[in-house]
PDB file of C-alpha atoms in Angstrom:
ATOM      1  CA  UNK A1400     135.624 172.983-172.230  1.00 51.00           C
ATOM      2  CA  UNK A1401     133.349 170.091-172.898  1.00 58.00           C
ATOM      3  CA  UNK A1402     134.775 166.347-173.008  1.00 62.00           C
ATOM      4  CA  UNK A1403     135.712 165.074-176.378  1.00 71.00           C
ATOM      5  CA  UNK A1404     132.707 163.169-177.832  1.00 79.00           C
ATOM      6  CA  UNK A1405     133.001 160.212-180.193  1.00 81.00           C
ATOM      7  CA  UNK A1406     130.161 159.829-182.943  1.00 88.00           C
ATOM      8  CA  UNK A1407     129.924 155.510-183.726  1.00 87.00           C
ATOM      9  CA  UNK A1408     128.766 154.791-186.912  1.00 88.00           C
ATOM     10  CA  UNK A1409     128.313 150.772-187.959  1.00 88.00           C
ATOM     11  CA  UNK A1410     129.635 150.058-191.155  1.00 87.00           C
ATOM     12  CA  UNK A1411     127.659 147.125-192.812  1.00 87.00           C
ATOM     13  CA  UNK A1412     130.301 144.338-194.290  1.00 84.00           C
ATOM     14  CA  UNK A1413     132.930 146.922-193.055  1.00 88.00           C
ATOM     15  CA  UNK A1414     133.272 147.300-189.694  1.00 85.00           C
ATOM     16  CA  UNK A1415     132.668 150.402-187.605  1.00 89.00           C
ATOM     17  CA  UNK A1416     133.588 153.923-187.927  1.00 91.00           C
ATOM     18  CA  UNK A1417     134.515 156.498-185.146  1.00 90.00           C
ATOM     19  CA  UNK A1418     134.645 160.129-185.701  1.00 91.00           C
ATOM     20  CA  UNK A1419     136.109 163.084-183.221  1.00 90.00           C
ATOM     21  CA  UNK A1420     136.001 166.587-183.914  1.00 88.00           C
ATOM     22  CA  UNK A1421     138.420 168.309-181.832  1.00 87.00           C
ATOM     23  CA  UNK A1422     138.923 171.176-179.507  1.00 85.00           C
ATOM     24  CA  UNK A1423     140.075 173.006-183.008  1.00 85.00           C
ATOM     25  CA  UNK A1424     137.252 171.922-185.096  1.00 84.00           C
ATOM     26  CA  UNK A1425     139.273 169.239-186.473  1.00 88.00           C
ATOM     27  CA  UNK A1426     137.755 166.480-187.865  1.00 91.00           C
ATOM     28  CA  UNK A1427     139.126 163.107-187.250  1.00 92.00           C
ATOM     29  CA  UNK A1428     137.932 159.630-188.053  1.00 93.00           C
ATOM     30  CA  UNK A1429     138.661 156.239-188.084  1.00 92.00           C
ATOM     31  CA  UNK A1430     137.317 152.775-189.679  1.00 92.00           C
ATOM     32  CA  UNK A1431     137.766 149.801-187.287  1.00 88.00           C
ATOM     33  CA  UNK A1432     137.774 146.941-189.964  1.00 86.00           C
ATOM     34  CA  UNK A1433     136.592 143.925-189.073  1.00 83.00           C
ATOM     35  CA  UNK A1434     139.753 141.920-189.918  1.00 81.00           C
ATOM     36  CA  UNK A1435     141.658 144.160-187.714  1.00 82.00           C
ATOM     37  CA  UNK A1436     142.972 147.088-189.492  1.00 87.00           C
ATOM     38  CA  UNK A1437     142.421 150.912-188.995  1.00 92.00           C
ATOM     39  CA  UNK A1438     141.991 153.529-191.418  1.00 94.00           C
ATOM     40  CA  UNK A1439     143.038 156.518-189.946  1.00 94.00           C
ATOM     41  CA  UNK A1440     141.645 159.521-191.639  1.00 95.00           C
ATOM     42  CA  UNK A1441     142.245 163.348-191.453  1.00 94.00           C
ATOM     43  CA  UNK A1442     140.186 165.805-192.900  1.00 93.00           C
ATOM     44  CA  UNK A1443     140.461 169.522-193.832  1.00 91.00           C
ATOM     45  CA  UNK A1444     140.202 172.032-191.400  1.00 87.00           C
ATOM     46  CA  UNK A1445     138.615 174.827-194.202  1.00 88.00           C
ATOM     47  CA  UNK A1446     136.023 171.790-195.067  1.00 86.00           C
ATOM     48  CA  UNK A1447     135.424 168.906-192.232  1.00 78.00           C
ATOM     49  CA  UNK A1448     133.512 166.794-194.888  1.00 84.00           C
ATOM     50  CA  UNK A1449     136.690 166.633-197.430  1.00 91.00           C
ATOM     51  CA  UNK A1450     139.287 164.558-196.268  1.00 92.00           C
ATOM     52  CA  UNK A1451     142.768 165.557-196.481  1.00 92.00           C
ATOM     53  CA  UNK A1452     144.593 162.885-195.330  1.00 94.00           C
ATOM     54  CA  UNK A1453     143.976 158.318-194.670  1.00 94.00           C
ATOM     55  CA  UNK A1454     146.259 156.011-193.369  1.00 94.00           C
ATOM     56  CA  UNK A1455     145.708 152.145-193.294  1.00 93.00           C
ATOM     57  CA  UNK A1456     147.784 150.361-190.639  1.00 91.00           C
ATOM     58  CA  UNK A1457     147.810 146.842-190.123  1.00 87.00           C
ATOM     59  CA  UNK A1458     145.851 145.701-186.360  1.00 81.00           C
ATOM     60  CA  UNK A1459     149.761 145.233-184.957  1.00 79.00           C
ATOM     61  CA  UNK A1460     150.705 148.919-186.130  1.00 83.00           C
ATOM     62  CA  UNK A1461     147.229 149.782-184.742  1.00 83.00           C
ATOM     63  CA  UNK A1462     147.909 148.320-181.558  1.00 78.00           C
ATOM     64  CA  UNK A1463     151.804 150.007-181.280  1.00 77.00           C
ATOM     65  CA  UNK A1464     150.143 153.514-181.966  1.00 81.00           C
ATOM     66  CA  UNK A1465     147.570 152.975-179.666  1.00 78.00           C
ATOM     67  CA  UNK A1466     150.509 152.087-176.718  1.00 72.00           C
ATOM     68  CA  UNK A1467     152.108 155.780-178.664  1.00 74.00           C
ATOM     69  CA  UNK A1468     149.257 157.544-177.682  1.00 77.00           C
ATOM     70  CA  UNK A1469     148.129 156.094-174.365  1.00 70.00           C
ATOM     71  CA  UNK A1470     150.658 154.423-172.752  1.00 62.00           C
ATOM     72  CA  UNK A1471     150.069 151.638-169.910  1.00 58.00           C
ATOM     73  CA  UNK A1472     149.174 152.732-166.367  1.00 52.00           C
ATOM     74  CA  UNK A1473     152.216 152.807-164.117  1.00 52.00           C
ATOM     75  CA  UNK A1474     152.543 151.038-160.606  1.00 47.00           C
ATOM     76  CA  UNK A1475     155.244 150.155-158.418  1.00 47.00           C
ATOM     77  CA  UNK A1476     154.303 146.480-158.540  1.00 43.00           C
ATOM     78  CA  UNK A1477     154.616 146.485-162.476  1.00 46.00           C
ATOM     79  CA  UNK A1478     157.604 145.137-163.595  1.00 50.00           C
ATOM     80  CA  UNK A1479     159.758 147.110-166.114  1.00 53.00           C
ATOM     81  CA  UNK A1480     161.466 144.597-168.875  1.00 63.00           C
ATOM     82  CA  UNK A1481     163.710 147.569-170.290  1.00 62.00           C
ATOM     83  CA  UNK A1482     165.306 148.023-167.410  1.00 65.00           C
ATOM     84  CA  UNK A1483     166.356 144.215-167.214  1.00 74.00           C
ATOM     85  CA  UNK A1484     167.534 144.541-170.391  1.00 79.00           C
ATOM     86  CA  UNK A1485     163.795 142.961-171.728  1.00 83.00           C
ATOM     87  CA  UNK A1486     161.779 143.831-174.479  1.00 81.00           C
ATOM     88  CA  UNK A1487     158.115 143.159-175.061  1.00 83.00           C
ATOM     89  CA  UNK A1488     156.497 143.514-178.839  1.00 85.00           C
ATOM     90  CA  UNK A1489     153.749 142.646-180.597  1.00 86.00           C
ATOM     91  CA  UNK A1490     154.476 139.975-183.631  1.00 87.00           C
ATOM     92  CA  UNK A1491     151.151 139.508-185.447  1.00 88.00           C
ATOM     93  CA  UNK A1492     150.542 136.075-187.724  1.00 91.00           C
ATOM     94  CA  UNK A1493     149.410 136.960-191.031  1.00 88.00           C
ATOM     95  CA  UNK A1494     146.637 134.549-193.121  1.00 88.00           C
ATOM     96  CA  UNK A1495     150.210 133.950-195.503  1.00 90.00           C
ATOM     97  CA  UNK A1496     152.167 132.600-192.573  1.00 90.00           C
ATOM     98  CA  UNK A1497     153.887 129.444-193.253  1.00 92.00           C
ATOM     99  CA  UNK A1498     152.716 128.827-189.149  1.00 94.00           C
ATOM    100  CA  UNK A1499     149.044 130.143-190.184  1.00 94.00           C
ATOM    101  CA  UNK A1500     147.682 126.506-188.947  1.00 95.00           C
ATOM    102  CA  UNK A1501     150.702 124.544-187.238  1.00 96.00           C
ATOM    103  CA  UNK A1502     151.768 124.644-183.663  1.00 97.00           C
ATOM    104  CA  UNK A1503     153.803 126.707-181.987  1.00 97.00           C
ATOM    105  CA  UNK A1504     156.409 124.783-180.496  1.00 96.00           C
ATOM    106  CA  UNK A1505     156.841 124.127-184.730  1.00 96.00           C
ATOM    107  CA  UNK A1506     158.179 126.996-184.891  1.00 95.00           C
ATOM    108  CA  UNK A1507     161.154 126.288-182.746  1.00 95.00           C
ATOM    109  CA  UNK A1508     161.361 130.399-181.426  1.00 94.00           C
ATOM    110  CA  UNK A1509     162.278 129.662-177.639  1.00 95.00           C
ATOM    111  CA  UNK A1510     164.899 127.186-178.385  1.00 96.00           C
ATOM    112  CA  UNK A1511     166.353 129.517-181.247  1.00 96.00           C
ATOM    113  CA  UNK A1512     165.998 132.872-179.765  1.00 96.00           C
ATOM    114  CA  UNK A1513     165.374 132.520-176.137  1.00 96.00           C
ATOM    115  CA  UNK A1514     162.377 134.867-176.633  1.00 94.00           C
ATOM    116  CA  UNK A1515     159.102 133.778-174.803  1.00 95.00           C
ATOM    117  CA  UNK A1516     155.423 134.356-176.137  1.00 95.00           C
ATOM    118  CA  UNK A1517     153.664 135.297-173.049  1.00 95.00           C
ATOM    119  CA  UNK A1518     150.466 135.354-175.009  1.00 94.00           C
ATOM    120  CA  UNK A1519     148.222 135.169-178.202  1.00 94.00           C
ATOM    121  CA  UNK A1520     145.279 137.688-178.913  1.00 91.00           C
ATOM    122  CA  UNK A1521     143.229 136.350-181.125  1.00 91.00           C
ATOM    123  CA  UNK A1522     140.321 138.617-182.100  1.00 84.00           C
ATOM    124  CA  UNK A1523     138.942 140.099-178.677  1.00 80.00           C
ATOM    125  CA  UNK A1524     140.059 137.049-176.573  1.00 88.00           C
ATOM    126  CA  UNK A1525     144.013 136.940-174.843  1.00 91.00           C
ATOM    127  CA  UNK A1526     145.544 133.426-174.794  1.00 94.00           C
ATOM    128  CA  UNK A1527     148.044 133.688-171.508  1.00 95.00           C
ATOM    129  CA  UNK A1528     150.832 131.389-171.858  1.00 95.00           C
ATOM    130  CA  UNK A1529     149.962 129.011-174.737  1.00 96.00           C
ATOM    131  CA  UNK A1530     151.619 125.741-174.358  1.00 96.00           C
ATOM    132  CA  UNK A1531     153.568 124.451-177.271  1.00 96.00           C
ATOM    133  CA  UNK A1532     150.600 122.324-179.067  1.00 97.00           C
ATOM    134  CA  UNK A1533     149.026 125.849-179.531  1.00 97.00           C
ATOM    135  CA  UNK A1534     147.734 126.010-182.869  1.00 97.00           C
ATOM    136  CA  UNK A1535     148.529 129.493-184.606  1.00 96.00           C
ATOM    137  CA  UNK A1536     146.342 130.933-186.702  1.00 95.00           C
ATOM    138  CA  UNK A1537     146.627 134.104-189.521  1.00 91.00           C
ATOM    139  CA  UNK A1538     145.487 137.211-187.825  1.00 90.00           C
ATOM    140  CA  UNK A1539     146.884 135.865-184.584  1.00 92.00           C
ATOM    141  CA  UNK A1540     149.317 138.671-182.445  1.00 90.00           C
ATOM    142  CA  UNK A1541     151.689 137.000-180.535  1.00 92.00           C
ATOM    143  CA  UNK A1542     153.006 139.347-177.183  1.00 90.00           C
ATOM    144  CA  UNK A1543     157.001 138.343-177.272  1.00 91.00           C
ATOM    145  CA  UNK A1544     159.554 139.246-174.497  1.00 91.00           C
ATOM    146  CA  UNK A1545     163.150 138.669-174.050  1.00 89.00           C
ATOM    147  CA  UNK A1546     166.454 140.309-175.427  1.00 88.00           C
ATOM    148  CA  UNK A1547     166.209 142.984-178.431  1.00 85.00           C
ATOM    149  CA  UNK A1548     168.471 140.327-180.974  1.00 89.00           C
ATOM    150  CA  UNK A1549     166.132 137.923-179.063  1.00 92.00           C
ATOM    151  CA  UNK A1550     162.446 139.585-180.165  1.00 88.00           C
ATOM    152  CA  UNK A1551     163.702 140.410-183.577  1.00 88.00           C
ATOM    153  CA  UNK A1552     165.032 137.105-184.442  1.00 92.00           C
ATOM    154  CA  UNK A1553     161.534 135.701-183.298  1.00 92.00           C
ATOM    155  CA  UNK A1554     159.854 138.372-185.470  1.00 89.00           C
ATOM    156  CA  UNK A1555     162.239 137.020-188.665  1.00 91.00           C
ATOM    157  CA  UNK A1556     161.067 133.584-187.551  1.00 92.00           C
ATOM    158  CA  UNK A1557     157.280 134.296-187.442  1.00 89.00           C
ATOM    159  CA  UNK A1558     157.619 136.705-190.401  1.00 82.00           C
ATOM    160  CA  UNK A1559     159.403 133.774-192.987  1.00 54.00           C
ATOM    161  CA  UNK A1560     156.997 132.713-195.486  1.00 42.00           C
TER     162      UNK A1560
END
């Protein structure tokens, strides 16, 4: 069997689109927006051209699907946060954010939830360890670790408008 090919096709204004067919003649696609979000589409198997099936999801539901379907590479020196009772999530910004603009250390998430933000992707670039004058921006994702209660009370932080 041959290797999966991917067909790119720029979308002007949009953003760019990727299509798959698959070992069963299935015809997959999906629209990389340029703001971030994915449009996930499935189309028929009786006619490849009609689609059957699209799902929009958000650049930090893109990014947890993407971790679904091809999780990290393993090595012994990587350290394992669940089994130190840790976890690490994904909390994006959006443009409505009361933070969209203001610092992080505004936000007051270490002191009240003892969660950490290791770092901020922002477009294609990764922020490690932002200091706490680190402006915040909408569309920013901020990578969070510490206890469960810990992560989601910084998501209910980050997520009050």
């Amino acid at each position: 069997m041959s290797a999966p090919r991917l067909k790119a096709t720029p979308l002007p204004g949009i953003g760019m689109q990727y299509d798959l067919m698959t070992r069963e003649h299935r015809h997959l696609s999906v629209v990389a927006h340029r703001d971030g979000a994915r449009t996930v589409s499935v189309y028929r198997a009786d006619d490849p051209d009609s689609c059957a099936q699209s799902l929009r999801l958000t650049g930090a539901e893109a990014g947890v699907l993407i971790d679904a379907l091809k999780p990290s590479h393993h090595s012994a020196s990587l350290l394992y946060t669940t089994d130190l009772g840790l976890v690490a999530e994904r909390i994006e910004v959006s443009a409505t954010s009361r933070w969209n603009g203001r610092v992080l250390g505004d936000t007051r998430m270490r002191t009240e939830t003892g969660a950490s933000v290791v770092a901020v992707l922002r477009r294609a670039e990764a922020i490690p360890s932002p200091a706490p004058d680190f402006r915040l921006a909408g569309g920013d994702t901020l990578i969070v670790i510490g206890t469960r209660e810990g992560v989601d009370a910084a998501a209910t932080i980050l997520g009050r408008e």
